[in-house]
PDB file of C-alpha atoms in Angstrom:
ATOM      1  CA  UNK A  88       0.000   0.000   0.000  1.00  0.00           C
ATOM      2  CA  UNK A  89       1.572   3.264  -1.072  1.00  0.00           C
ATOM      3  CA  UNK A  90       0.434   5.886   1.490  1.00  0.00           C
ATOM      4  CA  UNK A  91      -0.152   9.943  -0.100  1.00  0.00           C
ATOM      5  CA  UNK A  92      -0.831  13.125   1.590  1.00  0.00           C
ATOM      6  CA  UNK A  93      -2.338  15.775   0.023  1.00  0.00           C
ATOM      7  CA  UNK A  94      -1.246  18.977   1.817  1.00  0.00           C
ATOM      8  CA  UNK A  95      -0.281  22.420   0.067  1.00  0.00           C
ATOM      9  CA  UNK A  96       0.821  23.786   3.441  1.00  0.00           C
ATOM     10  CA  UNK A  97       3.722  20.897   4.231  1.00  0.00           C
ATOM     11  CA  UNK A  98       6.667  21.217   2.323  1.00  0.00           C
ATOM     12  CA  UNK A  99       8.083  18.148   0.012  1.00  0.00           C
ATOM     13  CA  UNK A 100       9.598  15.565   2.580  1.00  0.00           C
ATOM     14  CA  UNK A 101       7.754  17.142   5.393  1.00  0.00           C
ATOM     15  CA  UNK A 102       6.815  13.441   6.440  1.00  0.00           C
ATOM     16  CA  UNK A 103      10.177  11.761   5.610  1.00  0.00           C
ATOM     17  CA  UNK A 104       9.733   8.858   2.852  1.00  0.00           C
ATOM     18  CA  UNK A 105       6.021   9.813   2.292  1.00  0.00           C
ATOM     19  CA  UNK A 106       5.241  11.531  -0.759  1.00  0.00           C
ATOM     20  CA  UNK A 107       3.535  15.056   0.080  1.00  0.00           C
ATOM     21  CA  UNK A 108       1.330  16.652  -2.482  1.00  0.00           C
ATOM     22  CA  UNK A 109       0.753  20.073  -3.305  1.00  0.00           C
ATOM     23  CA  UNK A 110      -1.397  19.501  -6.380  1.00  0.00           C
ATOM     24  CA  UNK A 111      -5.063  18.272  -6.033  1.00  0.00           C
ATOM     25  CA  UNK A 112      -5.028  17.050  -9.126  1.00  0.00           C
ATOM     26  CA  UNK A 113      -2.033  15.073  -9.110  1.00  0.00           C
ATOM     27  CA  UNK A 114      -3.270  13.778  -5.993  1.00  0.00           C
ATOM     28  CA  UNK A 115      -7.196  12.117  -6.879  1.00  0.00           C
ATOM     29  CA  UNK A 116      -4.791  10.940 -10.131  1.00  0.00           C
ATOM     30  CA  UNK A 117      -3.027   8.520  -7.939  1.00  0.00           C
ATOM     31  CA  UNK A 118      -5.145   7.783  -5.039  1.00  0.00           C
ATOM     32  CA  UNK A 119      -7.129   4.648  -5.026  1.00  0.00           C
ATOM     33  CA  UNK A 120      -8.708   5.782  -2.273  1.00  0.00           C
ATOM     34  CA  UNK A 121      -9.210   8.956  -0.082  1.00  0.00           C
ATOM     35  CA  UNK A 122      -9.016   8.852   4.171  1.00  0.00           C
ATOM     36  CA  UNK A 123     -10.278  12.465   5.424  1.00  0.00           C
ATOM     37  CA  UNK A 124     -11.409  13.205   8.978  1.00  0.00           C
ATOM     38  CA  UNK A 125     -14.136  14.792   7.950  1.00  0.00           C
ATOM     39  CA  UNK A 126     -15.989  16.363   4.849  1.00  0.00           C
ATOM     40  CA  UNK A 127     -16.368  19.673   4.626  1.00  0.00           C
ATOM     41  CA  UNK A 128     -16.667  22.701   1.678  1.00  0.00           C
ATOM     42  CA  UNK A 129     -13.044  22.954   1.021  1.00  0.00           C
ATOM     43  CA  UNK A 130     -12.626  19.548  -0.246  1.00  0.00           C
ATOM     44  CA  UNK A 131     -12.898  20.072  -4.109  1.00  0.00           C
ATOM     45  CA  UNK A 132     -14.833  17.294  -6.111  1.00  0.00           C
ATOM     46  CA  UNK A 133     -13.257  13.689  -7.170  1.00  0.00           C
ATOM     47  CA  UNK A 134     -14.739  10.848  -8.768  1.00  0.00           C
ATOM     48  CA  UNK A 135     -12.252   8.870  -6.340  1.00  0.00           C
ATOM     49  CA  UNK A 136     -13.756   7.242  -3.245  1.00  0.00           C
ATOM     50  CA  UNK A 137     -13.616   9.084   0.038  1.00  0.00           C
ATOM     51  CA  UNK A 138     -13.717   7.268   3.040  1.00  0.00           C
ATOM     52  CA  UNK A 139     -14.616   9.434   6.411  1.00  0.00           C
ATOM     53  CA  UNK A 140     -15.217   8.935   9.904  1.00  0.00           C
ATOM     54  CA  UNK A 141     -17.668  12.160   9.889  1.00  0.00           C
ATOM     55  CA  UNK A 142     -20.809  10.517  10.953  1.00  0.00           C
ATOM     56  CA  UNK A 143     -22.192  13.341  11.768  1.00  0.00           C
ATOM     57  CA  UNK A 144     -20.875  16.098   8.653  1.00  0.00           C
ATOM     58  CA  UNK A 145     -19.694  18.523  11.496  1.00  0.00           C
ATOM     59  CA  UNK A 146     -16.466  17.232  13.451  1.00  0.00           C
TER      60      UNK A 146
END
């Protein structure tokens, strides 16, 4: 399993061997999958499948 994060604010390396993305795009390109915390407004659109612990669309 090859392990992303999407994060314009961390800088490349910012997590040691795991690839950190800047690019959205780039980023729903190679993900399988998506893990958030939560949904909210920010999170742009993807046909990709999102996975969240938000059961109730407010944490």
């Amino acid at each position: 399993v090859e392990v992303l994060v999407y994060d314009p604010a961390l800088k490349p390396g910012g997590l040691g061997d795991i690839p950190v993305l800047d690019s959205w795009e780039e980023f729903q390109d190679r993900a399988e999958v998506i893990i958030t915390n939560r949904l909210d407004g920010t999170m742009p659109e993807t046909s990709t499948p999102v996975l969240t612990r938000d059961i109730f669309g407010r944490d």
